[in-house]
mmCIF file of C-alpha atoms and ligand atoms in Angstrom:
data_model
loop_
_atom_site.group_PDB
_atom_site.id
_atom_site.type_symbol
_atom_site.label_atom_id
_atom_site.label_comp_id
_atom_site.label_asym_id
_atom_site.label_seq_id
_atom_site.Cartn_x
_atom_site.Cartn_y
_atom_site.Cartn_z
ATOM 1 C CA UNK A 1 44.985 -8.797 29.561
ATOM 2 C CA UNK A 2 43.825 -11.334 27.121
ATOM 3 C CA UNK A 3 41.121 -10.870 23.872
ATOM 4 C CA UNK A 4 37.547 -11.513 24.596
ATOM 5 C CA UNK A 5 37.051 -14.094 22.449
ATOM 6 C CA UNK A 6 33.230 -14.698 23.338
ATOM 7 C CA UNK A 7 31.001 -13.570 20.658
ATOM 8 C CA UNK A 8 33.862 -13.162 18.085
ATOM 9 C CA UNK A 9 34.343 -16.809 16.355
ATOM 10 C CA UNK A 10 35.964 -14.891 13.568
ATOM 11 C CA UNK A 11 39.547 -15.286 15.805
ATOM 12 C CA UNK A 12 39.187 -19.013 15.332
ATOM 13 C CA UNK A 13 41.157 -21.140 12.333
ATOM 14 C CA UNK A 14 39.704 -24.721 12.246
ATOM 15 C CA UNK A 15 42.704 -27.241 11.211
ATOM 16 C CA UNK A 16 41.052 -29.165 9.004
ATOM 17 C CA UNK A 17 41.966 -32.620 10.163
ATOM 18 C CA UNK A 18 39.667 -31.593 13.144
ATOM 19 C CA UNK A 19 36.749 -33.386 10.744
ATOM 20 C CA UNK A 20 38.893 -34.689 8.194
ATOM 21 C CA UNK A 21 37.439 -38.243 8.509
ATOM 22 C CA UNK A 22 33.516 -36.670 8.335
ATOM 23 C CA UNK A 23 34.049 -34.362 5.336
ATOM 24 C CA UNK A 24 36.333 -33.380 2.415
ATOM 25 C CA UNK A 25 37.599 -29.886 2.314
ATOM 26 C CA UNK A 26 34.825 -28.225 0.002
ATOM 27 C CA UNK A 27 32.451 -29.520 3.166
ATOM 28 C CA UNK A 28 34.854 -28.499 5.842
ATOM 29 C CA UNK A 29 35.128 -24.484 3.901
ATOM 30 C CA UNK A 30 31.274 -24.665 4.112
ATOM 31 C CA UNK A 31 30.756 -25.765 7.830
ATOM 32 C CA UNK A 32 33.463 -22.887 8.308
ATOM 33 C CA UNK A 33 30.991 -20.436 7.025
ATOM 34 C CA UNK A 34 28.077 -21.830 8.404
ATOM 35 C CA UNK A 35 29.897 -22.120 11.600
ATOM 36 C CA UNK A 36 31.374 -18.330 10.886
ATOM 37 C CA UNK A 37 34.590 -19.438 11.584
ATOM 38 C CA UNK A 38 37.429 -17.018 10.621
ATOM 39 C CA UNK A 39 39.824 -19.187 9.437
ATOM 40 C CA UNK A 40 41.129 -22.576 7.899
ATOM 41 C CA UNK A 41 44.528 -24.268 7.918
ATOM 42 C CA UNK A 42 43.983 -27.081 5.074
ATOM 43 C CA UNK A 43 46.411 -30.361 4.493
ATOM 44 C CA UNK A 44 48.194 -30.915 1.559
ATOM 45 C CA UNK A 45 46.343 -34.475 0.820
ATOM 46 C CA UNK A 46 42.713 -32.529 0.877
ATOM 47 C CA UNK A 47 44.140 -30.028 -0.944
ATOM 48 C CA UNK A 48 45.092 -32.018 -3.399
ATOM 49 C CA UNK A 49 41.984 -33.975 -3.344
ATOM 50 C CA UNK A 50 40.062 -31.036 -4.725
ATOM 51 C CA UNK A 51 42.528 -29.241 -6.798
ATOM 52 C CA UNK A 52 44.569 -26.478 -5.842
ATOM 53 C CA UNK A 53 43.255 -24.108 -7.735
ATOM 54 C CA UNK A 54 39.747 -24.682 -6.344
ATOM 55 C CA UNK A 55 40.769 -24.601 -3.169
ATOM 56 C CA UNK A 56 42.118 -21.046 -3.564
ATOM 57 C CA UNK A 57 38.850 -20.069 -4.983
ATOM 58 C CA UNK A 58 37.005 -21.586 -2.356
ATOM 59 C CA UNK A 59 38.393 -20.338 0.648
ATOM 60 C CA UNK A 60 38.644 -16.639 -1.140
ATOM 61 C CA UNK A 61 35.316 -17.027 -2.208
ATOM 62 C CA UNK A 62 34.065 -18.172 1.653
ATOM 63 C CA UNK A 63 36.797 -15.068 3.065
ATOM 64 C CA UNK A 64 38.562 -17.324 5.268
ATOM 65 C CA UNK A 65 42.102 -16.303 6.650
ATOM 66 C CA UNK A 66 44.366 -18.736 6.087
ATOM 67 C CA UNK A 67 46.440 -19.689 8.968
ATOM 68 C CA UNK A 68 48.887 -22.757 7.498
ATOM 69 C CA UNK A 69 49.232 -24.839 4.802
ATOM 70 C CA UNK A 70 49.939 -28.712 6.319
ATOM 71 C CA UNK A 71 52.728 -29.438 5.617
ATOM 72 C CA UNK A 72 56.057 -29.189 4.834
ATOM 73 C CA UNK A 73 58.933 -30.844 6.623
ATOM 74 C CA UNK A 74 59.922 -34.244 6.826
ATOM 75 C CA UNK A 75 63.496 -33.908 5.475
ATOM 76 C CA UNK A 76 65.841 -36.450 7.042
ATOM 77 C CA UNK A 77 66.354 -39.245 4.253
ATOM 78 C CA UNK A 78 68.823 -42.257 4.061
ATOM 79 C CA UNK A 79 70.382 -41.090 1.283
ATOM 80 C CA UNK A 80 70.471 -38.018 -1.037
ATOM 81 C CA UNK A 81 68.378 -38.834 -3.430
ATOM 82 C CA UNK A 82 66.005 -39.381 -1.003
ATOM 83 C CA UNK A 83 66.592 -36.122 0.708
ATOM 84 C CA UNK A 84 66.717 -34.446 -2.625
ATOM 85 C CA UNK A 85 63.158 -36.037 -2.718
ATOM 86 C CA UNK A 86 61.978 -33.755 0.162
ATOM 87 C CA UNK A 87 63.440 -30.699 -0.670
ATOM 88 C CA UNK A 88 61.485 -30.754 -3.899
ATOM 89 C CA UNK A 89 58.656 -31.445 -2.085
ATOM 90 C CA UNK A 90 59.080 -28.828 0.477
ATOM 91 C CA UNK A 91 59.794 -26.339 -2.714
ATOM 92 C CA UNK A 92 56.345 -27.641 -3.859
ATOM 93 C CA UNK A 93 54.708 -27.195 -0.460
ATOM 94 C CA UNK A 94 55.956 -23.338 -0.498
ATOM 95 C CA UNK A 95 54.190 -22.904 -3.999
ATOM 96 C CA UNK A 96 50.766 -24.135 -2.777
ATOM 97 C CA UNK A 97 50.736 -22.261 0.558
ATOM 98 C CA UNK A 98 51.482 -18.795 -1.972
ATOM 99 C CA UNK A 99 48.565 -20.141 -4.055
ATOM 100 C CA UNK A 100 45.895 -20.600 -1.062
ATOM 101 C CA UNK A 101 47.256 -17.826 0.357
ATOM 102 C CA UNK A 102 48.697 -18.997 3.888
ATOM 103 C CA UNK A 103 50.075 -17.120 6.587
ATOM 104 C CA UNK A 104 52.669 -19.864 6.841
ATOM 105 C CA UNK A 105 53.733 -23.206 5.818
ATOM 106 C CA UNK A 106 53.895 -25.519 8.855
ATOM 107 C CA UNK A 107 57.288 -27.490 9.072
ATOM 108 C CA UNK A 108 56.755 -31.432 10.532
ATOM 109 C CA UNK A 109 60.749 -31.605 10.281
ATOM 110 C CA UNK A 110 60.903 -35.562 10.084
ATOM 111 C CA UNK A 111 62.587 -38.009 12.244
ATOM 112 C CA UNK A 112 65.454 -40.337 12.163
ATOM 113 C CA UNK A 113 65.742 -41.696 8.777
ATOM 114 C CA UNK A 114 65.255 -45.799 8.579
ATOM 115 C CA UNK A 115 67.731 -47.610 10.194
ATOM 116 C CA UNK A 116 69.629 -44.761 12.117
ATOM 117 C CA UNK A 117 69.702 -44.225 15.500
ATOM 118 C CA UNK A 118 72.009 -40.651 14.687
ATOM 119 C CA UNK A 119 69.851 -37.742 16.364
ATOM 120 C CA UNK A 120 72.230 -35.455 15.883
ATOM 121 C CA UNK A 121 72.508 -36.318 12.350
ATOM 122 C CA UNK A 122 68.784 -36.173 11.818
ATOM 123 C CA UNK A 123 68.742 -32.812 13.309
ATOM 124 C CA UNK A 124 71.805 -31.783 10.933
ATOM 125 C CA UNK A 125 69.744 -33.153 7.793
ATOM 126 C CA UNK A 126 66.849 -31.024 9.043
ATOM 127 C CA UNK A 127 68.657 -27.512 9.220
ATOM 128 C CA UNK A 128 70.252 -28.734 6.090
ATOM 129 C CA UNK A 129 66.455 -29.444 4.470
ATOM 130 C CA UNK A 130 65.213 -26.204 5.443
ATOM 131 C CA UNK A 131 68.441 -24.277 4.672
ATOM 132 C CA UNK A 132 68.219 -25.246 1.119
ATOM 133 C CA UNK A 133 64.552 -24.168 0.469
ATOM 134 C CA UNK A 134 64.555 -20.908 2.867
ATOM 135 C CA UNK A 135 65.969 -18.437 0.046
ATOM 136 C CA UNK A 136 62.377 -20.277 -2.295
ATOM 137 C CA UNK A 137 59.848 -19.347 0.986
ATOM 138 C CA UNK A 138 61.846 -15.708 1.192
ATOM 139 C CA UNK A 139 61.918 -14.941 -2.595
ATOM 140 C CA UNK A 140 57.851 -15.856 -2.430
ATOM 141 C CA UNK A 141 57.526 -14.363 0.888
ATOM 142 C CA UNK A 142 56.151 -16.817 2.150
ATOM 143 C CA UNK A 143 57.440 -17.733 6.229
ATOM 144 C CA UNK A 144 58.133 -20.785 7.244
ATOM 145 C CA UNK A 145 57.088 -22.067 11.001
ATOM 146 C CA UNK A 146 58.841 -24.854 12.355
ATOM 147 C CA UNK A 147 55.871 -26.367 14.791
ATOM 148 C CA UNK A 148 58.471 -28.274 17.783
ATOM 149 C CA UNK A 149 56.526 -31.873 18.591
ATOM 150 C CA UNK A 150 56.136 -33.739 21.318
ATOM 151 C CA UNK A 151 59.406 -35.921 21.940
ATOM 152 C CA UNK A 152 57.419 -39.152 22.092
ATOM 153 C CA UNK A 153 57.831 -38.319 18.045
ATOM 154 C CA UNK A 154 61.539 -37.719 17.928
ATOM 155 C CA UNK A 155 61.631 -41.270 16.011
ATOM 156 C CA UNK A 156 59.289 -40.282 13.298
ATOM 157 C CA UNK A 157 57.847 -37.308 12.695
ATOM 158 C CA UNK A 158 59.792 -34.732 14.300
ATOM 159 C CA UNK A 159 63.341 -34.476 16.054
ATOM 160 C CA UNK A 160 62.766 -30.416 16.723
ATOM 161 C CA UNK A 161 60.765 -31.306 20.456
ATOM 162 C CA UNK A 162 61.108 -27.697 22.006
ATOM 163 C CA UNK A 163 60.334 -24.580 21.577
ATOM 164 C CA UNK A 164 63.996 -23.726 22.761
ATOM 165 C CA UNK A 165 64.917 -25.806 20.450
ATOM 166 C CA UNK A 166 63.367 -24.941 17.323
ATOM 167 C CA UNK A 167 64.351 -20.927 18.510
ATOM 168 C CA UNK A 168 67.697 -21.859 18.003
ATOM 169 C CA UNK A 169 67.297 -23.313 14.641
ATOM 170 C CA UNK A 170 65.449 -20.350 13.701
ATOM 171 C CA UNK A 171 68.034 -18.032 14.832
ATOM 172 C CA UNK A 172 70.822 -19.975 13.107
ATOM 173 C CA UNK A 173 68.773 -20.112 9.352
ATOM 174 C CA UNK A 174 68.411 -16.449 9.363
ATOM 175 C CA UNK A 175 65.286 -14.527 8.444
ATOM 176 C CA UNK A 176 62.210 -15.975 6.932
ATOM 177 C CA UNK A 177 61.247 -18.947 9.554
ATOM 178 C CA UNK A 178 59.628 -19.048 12.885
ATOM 179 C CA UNK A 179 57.731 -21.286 14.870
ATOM 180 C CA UNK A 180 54.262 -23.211 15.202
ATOM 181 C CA UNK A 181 53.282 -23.366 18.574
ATOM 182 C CA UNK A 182 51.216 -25.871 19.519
ATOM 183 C CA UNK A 183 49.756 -26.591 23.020
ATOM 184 C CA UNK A 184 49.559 -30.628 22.809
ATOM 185 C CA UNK A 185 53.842 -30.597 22.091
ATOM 186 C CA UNK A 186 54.889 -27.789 24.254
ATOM 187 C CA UNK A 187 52.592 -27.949 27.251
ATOM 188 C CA UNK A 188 54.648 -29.658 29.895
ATOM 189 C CA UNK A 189 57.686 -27.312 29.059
ATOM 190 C CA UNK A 190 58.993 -25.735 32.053
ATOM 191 C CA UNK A 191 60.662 -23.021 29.862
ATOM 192 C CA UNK A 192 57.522 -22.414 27.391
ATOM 193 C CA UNK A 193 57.228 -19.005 28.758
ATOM 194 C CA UNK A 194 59.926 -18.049 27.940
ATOM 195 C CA UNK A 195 60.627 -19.657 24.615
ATOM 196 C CA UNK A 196 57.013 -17.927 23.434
ATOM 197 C CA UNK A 197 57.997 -14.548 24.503
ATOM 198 C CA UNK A 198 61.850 -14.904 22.892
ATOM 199 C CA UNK A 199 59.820 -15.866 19.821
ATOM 200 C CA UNK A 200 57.460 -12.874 20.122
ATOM 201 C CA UNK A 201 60.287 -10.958 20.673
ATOM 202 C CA UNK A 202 62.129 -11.963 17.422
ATOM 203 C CA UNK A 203 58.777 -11.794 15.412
ATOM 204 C CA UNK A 204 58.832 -15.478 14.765
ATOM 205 C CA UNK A 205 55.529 -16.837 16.575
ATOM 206 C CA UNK A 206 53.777 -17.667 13.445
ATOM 207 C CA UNK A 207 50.757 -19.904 14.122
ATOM 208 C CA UNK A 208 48.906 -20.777 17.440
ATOM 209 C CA UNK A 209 46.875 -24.229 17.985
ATOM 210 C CA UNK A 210 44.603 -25.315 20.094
ATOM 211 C CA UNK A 211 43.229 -28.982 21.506
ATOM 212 C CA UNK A 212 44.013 -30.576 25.410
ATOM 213 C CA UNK A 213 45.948 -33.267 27.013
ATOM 214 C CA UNK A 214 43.892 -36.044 27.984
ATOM 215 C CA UNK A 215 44.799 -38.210 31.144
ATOM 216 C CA UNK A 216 44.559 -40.952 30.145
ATOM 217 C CA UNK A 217 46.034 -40.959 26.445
ATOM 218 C CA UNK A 218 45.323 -43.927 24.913
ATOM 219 C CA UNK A 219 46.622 -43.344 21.196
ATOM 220 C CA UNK A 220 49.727 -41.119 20.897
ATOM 221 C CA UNK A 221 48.753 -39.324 17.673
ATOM 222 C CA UNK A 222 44.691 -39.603 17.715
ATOM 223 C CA UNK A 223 43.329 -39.124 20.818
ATOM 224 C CA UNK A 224 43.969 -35.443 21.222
ATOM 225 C CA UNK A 225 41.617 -33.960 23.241
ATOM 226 C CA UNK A 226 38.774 -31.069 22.897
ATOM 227 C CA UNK A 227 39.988 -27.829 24.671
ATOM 228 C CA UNK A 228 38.884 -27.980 28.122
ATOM 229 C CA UNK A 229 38.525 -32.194 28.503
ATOM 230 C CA UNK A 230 41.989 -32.068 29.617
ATOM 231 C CA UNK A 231 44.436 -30.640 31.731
ATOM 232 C CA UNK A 232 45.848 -27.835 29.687
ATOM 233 C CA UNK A 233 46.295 -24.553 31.229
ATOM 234 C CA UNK A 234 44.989 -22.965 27.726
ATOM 235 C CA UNK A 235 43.850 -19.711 28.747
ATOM 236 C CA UNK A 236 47.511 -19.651 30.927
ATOM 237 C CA UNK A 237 49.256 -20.191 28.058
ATOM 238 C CA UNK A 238 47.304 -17.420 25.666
ATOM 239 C CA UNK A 239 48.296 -14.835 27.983
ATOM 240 C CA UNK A 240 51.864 -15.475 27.390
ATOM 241 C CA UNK A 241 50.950 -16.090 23.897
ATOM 242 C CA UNK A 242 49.120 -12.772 23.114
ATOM 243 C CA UNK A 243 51.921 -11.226 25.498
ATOM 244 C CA UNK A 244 54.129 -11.846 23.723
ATOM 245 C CA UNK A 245 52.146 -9.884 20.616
ATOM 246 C CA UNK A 246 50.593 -13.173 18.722
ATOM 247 C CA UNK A 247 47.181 -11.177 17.433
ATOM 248 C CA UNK A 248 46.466 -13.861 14.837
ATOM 249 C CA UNK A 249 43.626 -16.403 14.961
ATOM 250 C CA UNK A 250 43.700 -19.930 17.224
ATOM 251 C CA UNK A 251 43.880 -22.783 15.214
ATOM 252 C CA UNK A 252 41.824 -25.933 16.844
ATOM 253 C CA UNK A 253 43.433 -28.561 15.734
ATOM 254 C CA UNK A 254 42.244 -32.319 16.717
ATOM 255 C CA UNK A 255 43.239 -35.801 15.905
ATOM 256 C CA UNK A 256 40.475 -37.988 17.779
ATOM 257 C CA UNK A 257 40.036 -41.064 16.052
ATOM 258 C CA UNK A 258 37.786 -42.375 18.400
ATOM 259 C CA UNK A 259 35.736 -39.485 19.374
ATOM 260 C CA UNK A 260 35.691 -36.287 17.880
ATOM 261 C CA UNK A 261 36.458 -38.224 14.163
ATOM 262 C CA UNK A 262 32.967 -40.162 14.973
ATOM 263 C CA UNK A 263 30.536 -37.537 15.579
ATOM 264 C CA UNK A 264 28.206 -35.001 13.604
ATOM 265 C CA UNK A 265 30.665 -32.959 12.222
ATOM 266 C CA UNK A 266 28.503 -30.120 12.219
ATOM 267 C CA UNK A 267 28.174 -30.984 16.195
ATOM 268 C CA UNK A 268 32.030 -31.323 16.242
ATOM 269 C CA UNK A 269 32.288 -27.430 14.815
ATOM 270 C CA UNK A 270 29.525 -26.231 17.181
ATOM 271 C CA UNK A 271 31.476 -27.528 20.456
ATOM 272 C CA UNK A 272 34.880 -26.056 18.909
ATOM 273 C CA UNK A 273 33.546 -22.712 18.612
ATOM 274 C CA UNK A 274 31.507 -22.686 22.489
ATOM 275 C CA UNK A 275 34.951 -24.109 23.730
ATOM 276 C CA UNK A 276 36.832 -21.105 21.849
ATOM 277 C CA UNK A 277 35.185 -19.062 23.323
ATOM 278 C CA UNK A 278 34.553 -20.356 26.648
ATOM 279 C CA UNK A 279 38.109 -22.358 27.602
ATOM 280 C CA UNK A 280 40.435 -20.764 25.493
HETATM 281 ZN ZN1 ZN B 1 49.687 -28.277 15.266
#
């Protein structure tokens, strides 16, 4: 039995890269609230842009929930300074999600380091990353979600490409981490049913987003599609999702440098919330 999500846009999270090309984040808070969006899941960079500290304000001040911080990850370095690097980062990444108040900080693990064609390795130096900055998220309560991509970005952005996957680096870290789940990476999984209701199961289904698979895709990381333009089984894969015991918001979250990044973004914000509550 899924939510009725028509007439309720307050169980929606916009990701904010949905109009990050149109807007900076005091604009995209505002369309929120003019759009009566429940919730926001800011980047780091437009975070930073504005301050953090105005940034908390702003999103207290507009009541938003907020479902991520974006992100944290990318650990796999040539060498250990370099991984050293990230860590630090990550530490830093945990700090602002506590300050805007996130339900989670979103993990992009990283990919291979330059020059190395070691998968396994780059999978080691992610557990490794994430090990050493779990007992920081814990002590600040703040969980971390490991969001599985796509394989086509094993190479560079993330080498955790299923939800199985990521599950099992979950269970071996211990408590405190759990997964991102988000359609465009884990829709052609034959075992995504199960992998969302093991997470469920385990508490560790942290954040949900939404956008579609377009046929054809002609840019691997910006042409993600509005929900319902592609072939997406999104309201198929909500029932699992809320099955499973996920009663948190669904984040849209949309990368479309050629369309979506080109229009009205106040038009953009109108279709998300019809299509969350008609396709979703
Ligand atoms: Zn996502």
């Amino acid at each position: 039995m899924l939510r009725d999500l028509s007439g309720d846009t307050s169980l929606m999270s916009l990701n904010t890269a949905t109009v990050r090309e149109q807007w900076d984040l005091k604009e995209i808070i505002n369309g929120c609230v003019r759009h009566k969006i429940g919730g926001i899941s800011p980047w780091r960079d437009q975070v930073s842009a504005i301050g953090l500290d105005e940034t908390a304000k702003r999103i207290e001040d507009a009541g938003l929930r907020v479902t991520g911080l974006c992100r944290g990850g990318m650990f796999p370095a040539a060498d250990a300074a370099g991984r050293q690097a990230n860590i630090d980062d990550n530490r830093r990444a945990i700090d602002e999600a506590v300050t805007i108040g996130a339900d989670c900080l979103v993990l992009v693990v990283g990919g291979l380091p330059g020059g190395s064609k070691d998968l396994a390795d780059a999978r080691g130096q992610v557990f490794d990353g994430i090990s050493a900055v779990l007992d920081h998220a814990r002590s600040n309560h703040m969980p971390l979600a490991i969001e599985p991509l796509h394989p086509m970005y094993a190479a560079d952005r993330a080498c955790v490409n299923t939800l199985r996957q990521a599950l099992d680096m979950c269970d071996g870290l211990g408590a405190g981490i759990g997964v991102a789940v988000d359609v465009y990476h884990v829709w052609w999984d034959p075992d995504l049913e199960a992998g969302i209701a093991r997470a469920g199961a385990n508490s560790q289904l942290l954040a949900y987003h939404v956008c579609d698979w377009l046929v054809e895709t002609k840019d691997l990381l910006l042409d993600r599609g509005m929900m319902g333009d592609g072939v997406i089984d999104l309201k198929g894969i909500r029932t699992w999702v809320e099955a499973a015991g996920y009663d948190s918001l669904c984040e849209v979250e949309i990368f479309s440098a050629a369309n979506w990044w080109k229009r009205d973004p106040d038009d953009v914000l109108k279709t998300c919330v019809t299509r969350h509550q008609t396709v979703v």
